[in-house]
JSON list of C-alpha atoms in Angstrom, two decimals:
[
{"chain": "A", "resi": 1, "resn": "UNK", "atom": "CA", "xyz": [48.50, 127.36, 89.17]},
{"chain": "A", "resi": 2, "resn": "UNK", "atom": "CA", "xyz": [49.95, 124.47, 87.68]},
{"chain": "A", "resi": 3, "resn": "UNK", "atom": "CA", "xyz": [52.58, 126.54, 85.95]},
{"chain": "A", "resi": 4, "resn": "UNK", "atom": "CA", "xyz": [53.04, 128.30, 89.79]},
{"chain": "A", "resi": 5, "resn": "UNK", "atom": "CA", "xyz": [53.71, 124.80, 91.28]},
{"chain": "A", "resi": 6, "resn": "UNK", "atom": "CA", "xyz": [56.20, 123.57, 88.76]},
{"chain": "A", "resi": 7, "resn": "UNK", "atom": "CA", "xyz": [58.32, 126.34, 88.78]},
{"chain": "A", "resi": 8, "resn": "UNK", "atom": "CA", "xyz": [58.52, 125.80, 92.09]},
{"chain": "A", "resi": 9, "resn": "UNK", "atom": "CA", "xyz": [59.35, 122.66, 92.12]},
{"chain": "A", "resi": 10, "resn": "UNK", "atom": "CA", "xyz": [62.25, 123.39, 89.29]},
{"chain": "A", "resi": 11, "resn": "UNK", "atom": "CA", "xyz": [63.61, 125.73, 91.89]},
{"chain": "A", "resi": 12, "resn": "UNK", "atom": "CA", "xyz": [63.88, 123.89, 94.76]},
{"chain": "A", "resi": 13, "resn": "UNK", "atom": "CA", "xyz": [65.29, 121.06, 92.90]},
{"chain": "A", "resi": 14, "resn": "UNK", "atom": "CA", "xyz": [68.27, 123.36, 91.36]},
{"chain": "A", "resi": 15, "resn": "UNK", "atom": "CA", "xyz": [68.75, 124.84, 94.96]},
{"chain": "A", "resi": 16, "resn": "UNK", "atom": "CA", "xyz": [69.34, 121.32, 95.78]},
{"chain": "A", "resi": 17, "resn": "UNK", "atom": "CA", "xyz": [71.17, 121.00, 93.19]},
{"chain": "A", "resi": 18, "resn": "UNK", "atom": "CA", "xyz": [73.42, 123.59, 93.97]},
{"chain": "A", "resi": 19, "resn": "UNK", "atom": "CA", "xyz": [73.69, 122.96, 97.16]},
{"chain": "A", "resi": 20, "resn": "UNK", "atom": "CA", "xyz": [75.05, 119.05, 96.91]},
{"chain": "A", "resi": 21, "resn": "UNK", "atom": "CA", "xyz": [77.33, 120.47, 94.56]},
{"chain": "A", "resi": 22, "resn": "UNK", "atom": "CA", "xyz": [79.10, 122.47, 96.83]},
{"chain": "A", "resi": 23, "resn": "UNK", "atom": "CA", "xyz": [79.30, 120.35, 99.69]},
{"chain": "A", "resi": 24, "resn": "UNK", "atom": "CA", "xyz": [82.60, 119.33, 101.30]},
{"chain": "A", "resi": 25, "resn": "UNK", "atom": "CA", "xyz": [83.16, 116.13, 102.73]},
{"chain": "A", "resi": 26, "resn": "UNK", "atom": "CA", "xyz": [84.39, 116.52, 106.75]},
{"chain": "A", "resi": 27, "resn": "UNK", "atom": "CA", "xyz": [86.86, 113.67, 107.85]},
{"chain": "A", "resi": 28, "resn": "UNK", "atom": "CA", "xyz": [88.17, 114.09, 111.69]},
{"chain": "A", "resi": 29, "resn": "UNK", "atom": "CA", "xyz": [91.79, 112.82, 111.76]},
{"chain": "A", "resi": 30, "resn": "UNK", "atom": "CA", "xyz": [93.01, 111.51, 115.31]},
{"chain": "A", "resi": 31, "resn": "UNK", "atom": "CA", "xyz": [96.46, 111.04, 116.14]},
{"chain": "A", "resi": 32, "resn": "UNK", "atom": "CA", "xyz": [97.95, 109.36, 119.09]},
{"chain": "A", "resi": 33, "resn": "UNK", "atom": "CA", "xyz": [101.13, 107.72, 120.17]},
{"chain": "A", "resi": 34, "resn": "UNK", "atom": "CA", "xyz": [100.63, 104.56, 118.37]},
{"chain": "A", "resi": 35, "resn": "UNK", "atom": "CA", "xyz": [101.54, 106.17, 115.10]},
{"chain": "A", "resi": 36, "resn": "UNK", "atom": "CA", "xyz": [98.07, 105.62, 113.69]},
{"chain": "A", "resi": 37, "resn": "UNK", "atom": "CA", "xyz": [95.82, 107.79, 112.23]},
{"chain": "A", "resi": 38, "resn": "UNK", "atom": "CA", "xyz": [92.23, 107.06, 114.06]},
{"chain": "A", "resi": 39, "resn": "UNK", "atom": "CA", "xyz": [91.13, 106.30, 109.73]},
{"chain": "A", "resi": 40, "resn": "UNK", "atom": "CA", "xyz": [93.59, 104.76, 107.51]},
{"chain": "A", "resi": 41, "resn": "UNK", "atom": "CA", "xyz": [91.06, 104.31, 104.26]},
{"chain": "A", "resi": 42, "resn": "UNK", "atom": "CA", "xyz": [89.13, 107.18, 103.39]},
{"chain": "A", "resi": 43, "resn": "UNK", "atom": "CA", "xyz": [86.64, 107.69, 100.08]},
{"chain": "A", "resi": 44, "resn": "UNK", "atom": "CA", "xyz": [86.16, 110.83, 97.76]},
{"chain": "A", "resi": 45, "resn": "UNK", "atom": "CA", "xyz": [84.45, 110.81, 94.54]},
{"chain": "A", "resi": 46, "resn": "UNK", "atom": "CA", "xyz": [86.61, 113.15, 92.08]},
{"chain": "A", "resi": 47, "resn": "UNK", "atom": "CA", "xyz": [86.61, 116.25, 92.13]},
{"chain": "A", "resi": 48, "resn": "UNK", "atom": "CA", "xyz": [85.09, 116.41, 95.77]},
{"chain": "A", "resi": 49, "resn": "UNK", "atom": "CA", "xyz": [85.55, 119.06, 98.68]},
{"chain": "A", "resi": 50, "resn": "UNK", "atom": "CA", "xyz": [86.83, 117.41, 101.51]},
{"chain": "A", "resi": 51, "resn": "UNK", "atom": "CA", "xyz": [88.02, 119.12, 104.84]},
{"chain": "A", "resi": 52, "resn": "UNK", "atom": "CA", "xyz": [90.29, 117.28, 107.30]},
{"chain": "A", "resi": 53, "resn": "UNK", "atom": "CA", "xyz": [90.70, 117.68, 110.45]},
{"chain": "A", "resi": 54, "resn": "UNK", "atom": "CA", "xyz": [93.72, 116.41, 111.92]},
{"chain": "A", "resi": 55, "resn": "UNK", "atom": "CA", "xyz": [93.76, 116.60, 116.12]},
{"chain": "A", "resi": 56, "resn": "UNK", "atom": "CA", "xyz": [96.77, 115.31, 118.43]},
{"chain": "A", "resi": 57, "resn": "UNK", "atom": "CA", "xyz": [95.63, 113.25, 121.10]},
{"chain": "A", "resi": 58, "resn": "UNK", "atom": "CA", "xyz": [98.99, 113.46, 122.60]},
{"chain": "A", "resi": 59, "resn": "UNK", "atom": "CA", "xyz": [100.49, 113.79, 125.84]},
{"chain": "A", "resi": 60, "resn": "UNK", "atom": "CA", "xyz": [104.05, 114.05, 125.40]},
{"chain": "A", "resi": 61, "resn": "UNK", "atom": "CA", "xyz": [105.41, 117.06, 124.32]},
{"chain": "A", "resi": 62, "resn": "UNK", "atom": "CA", "xyz": [106.15, 118.23, 120.50]},
{"chain": "A", "resi": 63, "resn": "UNK", "atom": "CA", "xyz": [109.41, 117.46, 120.45]},
{"chain": "A", "resi": 64, "resn": "UNK", "atom": "CA", "xyz": [108.33, 113.65, 120.66]},
{"chain": "A", "resi": 65, "resn": "UNK", "atom": "CA", "xyz": [105.18, 113.30, 119.33]},
{"chain": "A", "resi": 66, "resn": "UNK", "atom": "CA", "xyz": [103.64, 116.06, 116.61]},
{"chain": "A", "resi": 67, "resn": "UNK", "atom": "CA", "xyz": [101.97, 114.81, 113.67]},
{"chain": "A", "resi": 68, "resn": "UNK", "atom": "CA", "xyz": [100.69, 116.31, 110.17]},
{"chain": "A", "resi": 69, "resn": "UNK", "atom": "CA", "xyz": [98.73, 114.93, 107.37]},
{"chain": "A", "resi": 70, "resn": "UNK", "atom": "CA", "xyz": [100.70, 114.54, 103.91]},
{"chain": "A", "resi": 71, "resn": "UNK", "atom": "CA", "xyz": [98.44, 113.52, 100.64]},
{"chain": "A", "resi": 72, "resn": "UNK", "atom": "CA", "xyz": [100.68, 112.77, 97.80]},
{"chain": "A", "resi": 73, "resn": "UNK", "atom": "CA", "xyz": [99.83, 112.76, 94.27]},
{"chain": "A", "resi": 74, "resn": "UNK", "atom": "CA", "xyz": [99.57, 109.50, 92.81]},
{"chain": "A", "resi": 75, "resn": "UNK", "atom": "CA", "xyz": [102.99, 107.55, 91.84]},
{"chain": "A", "resi": 76, "resn": "UNK", "atom": "CA", "xyz": [105.12, 109.29, 94.43]},
{"chain": "A", "resi": 77, "resn": "UNK", "atom": "CA", "xyz": [107.49, 107.71, 96.02]},
{"chain": "A", "resi": 78, "resn": "UNK", "atom": "CA", "xyz": [106.67, 108.07, 99.93]},
{"chain": "A", "resi": 79, "resn": "UNK", "atom": "CA", "xyz": [109.90, 107.15, 100.55]},
{"chain": "A", "resi": 80, "resn": "UNK", "atom": "CA", "xyz": [111.90, 109.29, 98.93]},
{"chain": "A", "resi": 81, "resn": "UNK", "atom": "CA", "xyz": [109.04, 112.13, 100.08]},
{"chain": "A", "resi": 82, "resn": "UNK", "atom": "CA", "xyz": [109.65, 110.88, 103.78]},
{"chain": "A", "resi": 83, "resn": "UNK", "atom": "CA", "xyz": [113.27, 111.22, 103.38]},
{"chain": "A", "resi": 84, "resn": "UNK", "atom": "CA", "xyz": [113.65, 114.61, 102.35]},
{"chain": "A", "resi": 85, "resn": "UNK", "atom": "CA", "xyz": [111.11, 115.87, 105.25]},
{"chain": "A", "resi": 86, "resn": "UNK", "atom": "CA", "xyz": [113.79, 114.89, 107.73]},
{"chain": "A", "resi": 87, "resn": "UNK", "atom": "CA", "xyz": [115.73, 117.47, 106.91]},
{"chain": "A", "resi": 88, "resn": "UNK", "atom": "CA", "xyz": [112.83, 119.76, 107.03]},
{"chain": "A", "resi": 89, "resn": "UNK", "atom": "CA", "xyz": [112.41, 120.58, 110.30]},
{"chain": "A", "resi": 90, "resn": "UNK", "atom": "CA", "xyz": [113.05, 124.26, 110.23]},
{"chain": "A", "resi": 91, "resn": "UNK", "atom": "CA", "xyz": [109.71, 123.71, 107.37]},
{"chain": "A", "resi": 92, "resn": "UNK", "atom": "CA", "xyz": [107.39, 121.63, 109.91]},
{"chain": "A", "resi": 93, "resn": "UNK", "atom": "CA", "xyz": [108.88, 118.22, 108.34]},
{"chain": "A", "resi": 94, "resn": "UNK", "atom": "CA", "xyz": [107.17, 119.45, 104.85]},
{"chain": "A", "resi": 95, "resn": "UNK", "atom": "CA", "xyz": [110.02, 119.22, 102.14]},
{"chain": "A", "resi": 96, "resn": "UNK", "atom": "CA", "xyz": [109.53, 122.74, 100.45]},
{"chain": "A", "resi": 97, "resn": "UNK", "atom": "CA", "xyz": [111.84, 121.11, 97.34]},
{"chain": "A", "resi": 98, "resn": "UNK", "atom": "CA", "xyz": [108.91, 118.09, 97.36]},
{"chain": "A", "resi": 99, "resn": "UNK", "atom": "CA", "xyz": [105.65, 120.04, 97.28]},
{"chain": "A", "resi": 100, "resn": "UNK", "atom": "CA", "xyz": [104.74, 119.77, 94.06]},
{"chain": "A", "resi": 101, "resn": "UNK", "atom": "CA", "xyz": [104.52, 116.60, 94.65]},
{"chain": "A", "resi": 102, "resn": "UNK", "atom": "CA", "xyz": [102.19, 116.71, 97.69]},
{"chain": "A", "resi": 103, "resn": "UNK", "atom": "CA", "xyz": [97.95, 117.59, 96.77]},
{"chain": "A", "resi": 104, "resn": "UNK", "atom": "CA", "xyz": [97.32, 118.93, 100.59]},
{"chain": "A", "resi": 105, "resn": "UNK", "atom": "CA", "xyz": [98.53, 119.10, 103.94]},
{"chain": "A", "resi": 106, "resn": "UNK", "atom": "CA", "xyz": [98.54, 120.12, 107.24]},
{"chain": "A", "resi": 107, "resn": "UNK", "atom": "CA", "xyz": [100.73, 121.79, 109.44]},
{"chain": "A", "resi": 108, "resn": "UNK", "atom": "CA", "xyz": [102.65, 119.95, 112.17]},
{"chain": "A", "resi": 109, "resn": "UNK", "atom": "CA", "xyz": [100.31, 119.30, 114.94]},
{"chain": "A", "resi": 110, "resn": "UNK", "atom": "CA", "xyz": [101.75, 119.04, 118.89]},
{"chain": "A", "resi": 111, "resn": "UNK", "atom": "CA", "xyz": [99.59, 117.40, 121.22]},
{"chain": "A", "resi": 112, "resn": "UNK", "atom": "CA", "xyz": [96.48, 118.93, 122.40]},
{"chain": "A", "resi": 113, "resn": "UNK", "atom": "CA", "xyz": [96.34, 121.14, 119.61]},
{"chain": "A", "resi": 114, "resn": "UNK", "atom": "CA", "xyz": [94.52, 120.46, 116.15]},
{"chain": "A", "resi": 115, "resn": "UNK", "atom": "CA", "xyz": [94.92, 122.11, 111.85]},
{"chain": "A", "resi": 116, "resn": "UNK", "atom": "CA", "xyz": [92.24, 121.75, 109.43]},
{"chain": "A", "resi": 117, "resn": "UNK", "atom": "CA", "xyz": [92.85, 121.83, 105.49]},
{"chain": "A", "resi": 118, "resn": "UNK", "atom": "CA", "xyz": [90.47, 122.16, 102.53]},
{"chain": "A", "resi": 119, "resn": "UNK", "atom": "CA", "xyz": [91.44, 120.79, 99.32]},
{"chain": "A", "resi": 120, "resn": "UNK", "atom": "CA", "xyz": [89.43, 119.16, 96.36]},
{"chain": "A", "resi": 121, "resn": "UNK", "atom": "CA", "xyz": [90.10, 115.22, 95.41]},
{"chain": "A", "resi": 122, "resn": "UNK", "atom": "CA", "xyz": [92.03, 114.59, 92.76]},
{"chain": "A", "resi": 123, "resn": "UNK", "atom": "CA", "xyz": [89.81, 114.43, 89.57]},
{"chain": "A", "resi": 124, "resn": "UNK", "atom": "CA", "xyz": [91.35, 111.45, 88.44]},
{"chain": "A", "resi": 125, "resn": "UNK", "atom": "CA", "xyz": [90.30, 107.49, 89.86]},
{"chain": "A", "resi": 126, "resn": "UNK", "atom": "CA", "xyz": [92.99, 106.13, 91.91]},
{"chain": "A", "resi": 127, "resn": "UNK", "atom": "CA", "xyz": [94.66, 105.52, 95.02]},
{"chain": "A", "resi": 128, "resn": "UNK", "atom": "CA", "xyz": [96.54, 108.49, 96.75]},
{"chain": "A", "resi": 129, "resn": "UNK", "atom": "CA", "xyz": [98.23, 107.72, 99.98]},
{"chain": "A", "resi": 130, "resn": "UNK", "atom": "CA", "xyz": [98.49, 109.77, 102.79]},
{"chain": "A", "resi": 131, "resn": "UNK", "atom": "CA", "xyz": [101.53, 109.94, 105.29]},
{"chain": "A", "resi": 132, "resn": "UNK", "atom": "CA", "xyz": [102.74, 111.76, 108.79]},
{"chain": "A", "resi": 133, "resn": "UNK", "atom": "CA", "xyz": [106.04, 113.38, 108.28]},
{"chain": "A", "resi": 134, "resn": "UNK", "atom": "CA", "xyz": [107.08, 113.70, 111.68]},
{"chain": "A", "resi": 135, "resn": "UNK", "atom": "CA", "xyz": [110.52, 111.41, 111.99]},
{"chain": "A", "resi": 136, "resn": "UNK", "atom": "CA", "xyz": [110.26, 107.73, 112.08]},
{"chain": "A", "resi": 137, "resn": "UNK", "atom": "CA", "xyz": [105.95, 107.45, 112.00]},
{"chain": "A", "resi": 138, "resn": "UNK", "atom": "CA", "xyz": [105.64, 107.13, 108.53]},
{"chain": "A", "resi": 139, "resn": "UNK", "atom": "CA", "xyz": [108.25, 103.89, 109.07]},
{"chain": "A", "resi": 140, "resn": "UNK", "atom": "CA", "xyz": [106.67, 103.12, 111.76]},
{"chain": "A", "resi": 141, "resn": "UNK", "atom": "CA", "xyz": [103.33, 103.31, 109.95]},
{"chain": "A", "resi": 142, "resn": "UNK", "atom": "CA", "xyz": [101.37, 106.53, 110.05]},
{"chain": "A", "resi": 143, "resn": "UNK", "atom": "CA", "xyz": [100.22, 106.52, 107.14]},
{"chain": "A", "resi": 144, "resn": "UNK", "atom": "CA", "xyz": [96.78, 105.83, 104.80]},
{"chain": "A", "resi": 145, "resn": "UNK", "atom": "CA", "xyz": [95.08, 105.80, 101.44]},
{"chain": "A", "resi": 146, "resn": "UNK", "atom": "CA", "xyz": [93.01, 108.01, 100.07]},
{"chain": "A", "resi": 147, "resn": "UNK", "atom": "CA", "xyz": [90.32, 106.36, 97.82]},
{"chain": "A", "resi": 148, "resn": "UNK", "atom": "CA", "xyz": [88.41, 107.92, 94.57]},
{"chain": "A", "resi": 149, "resn": "UNK", "atom": "CA", "xyz": [86.67, 106.42, 92.81]},
{"chain": "A", "resi": 150, "resn": "UNK", "atom": "CA", "xyz": [83.09, 107.82, 90.48]},
{"chain": "A", "resi": 151, "resn": "UNK", "atom": "CA", "xyz": [81.45, 105.93, 92.98]},
{"chain": "A", "resi": 152, "resn": "UNK", "atom": "CA", "xyz": [82.54, 106.09, 96.82]}
]
Protein backbone atom coordinates (compact mmCIF):
# COMPACT_ATOMS: atom_id res chain seq x y z
CA UNK A 1 0.00 0.00 0.00
CA UNK A 2 2.78 2.41 0.93
CA UNK A 3 4.60 1.64 -2.35
CA UNK A 4 1.44 2.36 -4.34
CA UNK A 5 0.95 5.69 -2.54
CA UNK A 6 4.57 6.73 -3.20
CA UNK A 7 4.21 5.67 -6.82
CA UNK A 8 1.04 7.77 -7.24
CA UNK A 9 2.67 10.77 -5.58
CA UNK A 10 5.73 10.47 -7.80
CA UNK A 11 3.59 10.28 -10.95
CA UNK A 12 1.51 13.25 -9.84
CA UNK A 13 4.64 15.29 -9.17
CA UNK A 14 6.07 14.40 -12.58
CA UNK A 15 2.81 15.35 -14.27
CA UNK A 16 2.77 18.73 -12.52
CA UNK A 17 6.40 19.41 -13.44
CA UNK A 18 5.74 18.47 -17.07
CA UNK A 19 2.63 20.66 -17.22
CA UNK A 20 4.52 23.60 -15.75
CA UNK A 21 7.44 23.13 -18.14
CA UNK A 22 5.12 23.38 -21.14
CA UNK A 23 2.94 26.20 -19.83
CA UNK A 24 3.18 29.42 -21.75
CA UNK A 25 2.63 32.93 -20.55
CA UNK A 26 -0.28 34.55 -22.38
CA UNK A 27 -0.17 38.32 -22.77
CA UNK A 28 -2.76 40.52 -24.44
CA UNK A 29 -1.61 43.91 -25.70
CA UNK A 30 -4.04 46.51 -26.99
CA UNK A 31 -3.16 49.30 -29.39
CA UNK A 32 -5.47 52.27 -29.86
CA UNK A 33 -5.29 55.79 -31.26
CA UNK A 34 -3.05 57.05 -28.43
CA UNK A 35 0.04 55.38 -29.97
CA UNK A 36 0.78 53.33 -26.86
CA UNK A 37 0.61 49.65 -26.05
CA UNK A 38 -1.67 48.83 -23.13
CA UNK A 39 1.41 47.41 -21.36
CA UNK A 40 4.84 48.97 -21.71
CA UNK A 41 6.61 46.57 -19.33
CA UNK A 42 6.53 42.78 -19.61
CA UNK A 43 8.46 40.19 -17.59
CA UNK A 44 9.45 36.64 -18.46
CA UNK A 45 11.82 33.93 -17.30
CA UNK A 46 14.71 32.91 -19.56
CA UNK A 47 13.49 30.35 -22.11
CA UNK A 48 9.81 30.81 -21.16
CA UNK A 49 7.21 30.29 -23.90
CA UNK A 50 5.19 33.45 -24.48
CA UNK A 51 2.07 34.06 -26.55
CA UNK A 52 1.42 37.69 -27.43
CA UNK A 53 -2.03 38.62 -28.69
CA UNK A 54 -2.10 42.10 -30.22
CA UNK A 55 -5.53 43.70 -30.56
CA UNK A 56 -6.05 46.97 -32.42
CA UNK A 57 -9.07 48.82 -31.02
CA UNK A 58 -8.77 51.83 -33.32
CA UNK A 59 -11.75 52.88 -35.43
CA UNK A 60 -9.58 54.76 -37.92
CA UNK A 61 -8.79 53.39 -41.40
CA UNK A 62 -5.94 50.87 -41.65
CA UNK A 63 -3.90 53.37 -43.67
CA UNK A 64 -4.00 55.76 -40.71
CA UNK A 65 -3.85 53.56 -37.60
CA UNK A 66 -2.51 50.03 -37.91
CA UNK A 67 -0.23 48.46 -35.30
CA UNK A 68 2.26 45.63 -35.01
CA UNK A 69 4.52 44.31 -32.26
CA UNK A 70 8.22 43.65 -32.94
CA UNK A 71 10.52 42.28 -30.21
CA UNK A 72 14.11 43.25 -30.93
CA UNK A 73 17.23 41.33 -30.03
CA UNK A 74 19.37 42.74 -27.23
CA UNK A 75 21.62 45.49 -28.54
CA UNK A 76 19.56 46.24 -31.66
CA UNK A 77 19.35 49.92 -32.55
CA UNK A 78 15.58 50.49 -32.40
CA UNK A 79 15.84 53.81 -34.26
CA UNK A 80 17.72 52.19 -37.16
CA UNK A 81 15.29 49.25 -37.23
CA UNK A 82 12.30 51.61 -37.30
CA UNK A 83 13.93 53.72 -40.02
CA UNK A 84 14.44 50.62 -42.19
CA UNK A 85 10.83 49.58 -41.53
CA UNK A 86 9.52 52.79 -43.11
CA UNK A 87 10.77 51.52 -46.48
CA UNK A 88 9.02 48.16 -46.06
CA UNK A 89 5.37 49.14 -46.57
CA UNK A 90 4.91 46.20 -48.95
CA UNK A 91 5.94 43.84 -46.15
CA UNK A 92 3.77 45.26 -43.37
CA UNK A 93 6.51 47.69 -42.33
CA UNK A 94 8.73 44.79 -41.26
CA UNK A 95 12.17 45.15 -42.91
CA UNK A 96 13.30 41.79 -44.29
CA UNK A 97 16.84 43.17 -44.43
CA UNK A 98 16.83 43.36 -40.62
CA UNK A 99 14.77 40.26 -39.83
CA UNK A 100 17.78 38.77 -38.03
CA UNK A 101 17.52 41.61 -35.47
CA UNK A 102 14.03 40.59 -34.35
CA UNK A 103 13.13 37.77 -31.97
CA UNK A 104 9.43 37.73 -32.83
CA UNK A 105 6.80 39.93 -34.44
CA UNK A 106 3.13 40.09 -35.29
CA UNK A 107 1.71 41.10 -38.62
CA UNK A 108 0.43 44.64 -39.06
CA UNK A 109 -3.09 44.76 -37.60
CA UNK A 110 -5.86 47.11 -38.76
CA UNK A 111 -8.53 48.47 -36.41
CA UNK A 112 -10.87 45.82 -35.06
CA UNK A 113 -8.41 43.03 -35.92
CA UNK A 114 -5.86 41.01 -33.96
CA UNK A 115 -2.81 38.81 -34.48
CA UNK A 116 -0.96 36.37 -32.25
CA UNK A 117 2.67 35.31 -32.10
CA UNK A 118 4.21 32.60 -29.91
CA UNK A 119 7.93 32.52 -29.19
CA UNK A 120 10.53 31.54 -26.62
CA UNK A 121 11.95 34.30 -24.44
CA UNK A 122 15.70 34.75 -24.78
CA UNK A 123 17.78 32.52 -22.52
CA UNK A 124 20.04 35.44 -21.64
CA UNK A 125 18.57 37.70 -18.92
CA UNK A 126 18.29 41.32 -19.94
CA UNK A 127 15.98 44.00 -21.27
CA UNK A 128 14.58 43.58 -24.77
CA UNK A 129 12.79 46.45 -26.50
CA UNK A 130 9.57 46.01 -28.46
CA UNK A 131 8.22 48.57 -30.91
CA UNK A 132 5.46 49.33 -33.39
CA UNK A 133 6.91 49.99 -36.85
CA UNK A 134 3.86 51.65 -38.44
CA UNK A 135 5.07 55.08 -39.66
CA UNK A 136 5.51 57.51 -36.78
CA UNK A 137 4.32 55.20 -34.01
CA UNK A 138 7.69 54.24 -32.49
CA UNK A 139 8.86 57.85 -32.49
CA UNK A 140 5.58 58.88 -30.83
CA UNK A 141 6.27 56.41 -28.01
CA UNK A 142 4.67 53.12 -29.06
CA UNK A 143 7.28 50.89 -27.48
CA UNK A 144 8.00 48.87 -24.37
CA UNK A 145 10.43 46.50 -22.71
CA UNK A 146 10.42 42.76 -22.10
CA UNK A 147 12.45 42.17 -18.93
CA UNK A 148 13.92 38.66 -18.96
CA UNK A 149 14.78 37.77 -15.38
CA UNK A 150 15.79 34.52 -13.69
CA UNK A 151 13.20 35.24 -10.97
CA UNK A 152 10.42 37.24 -12.65
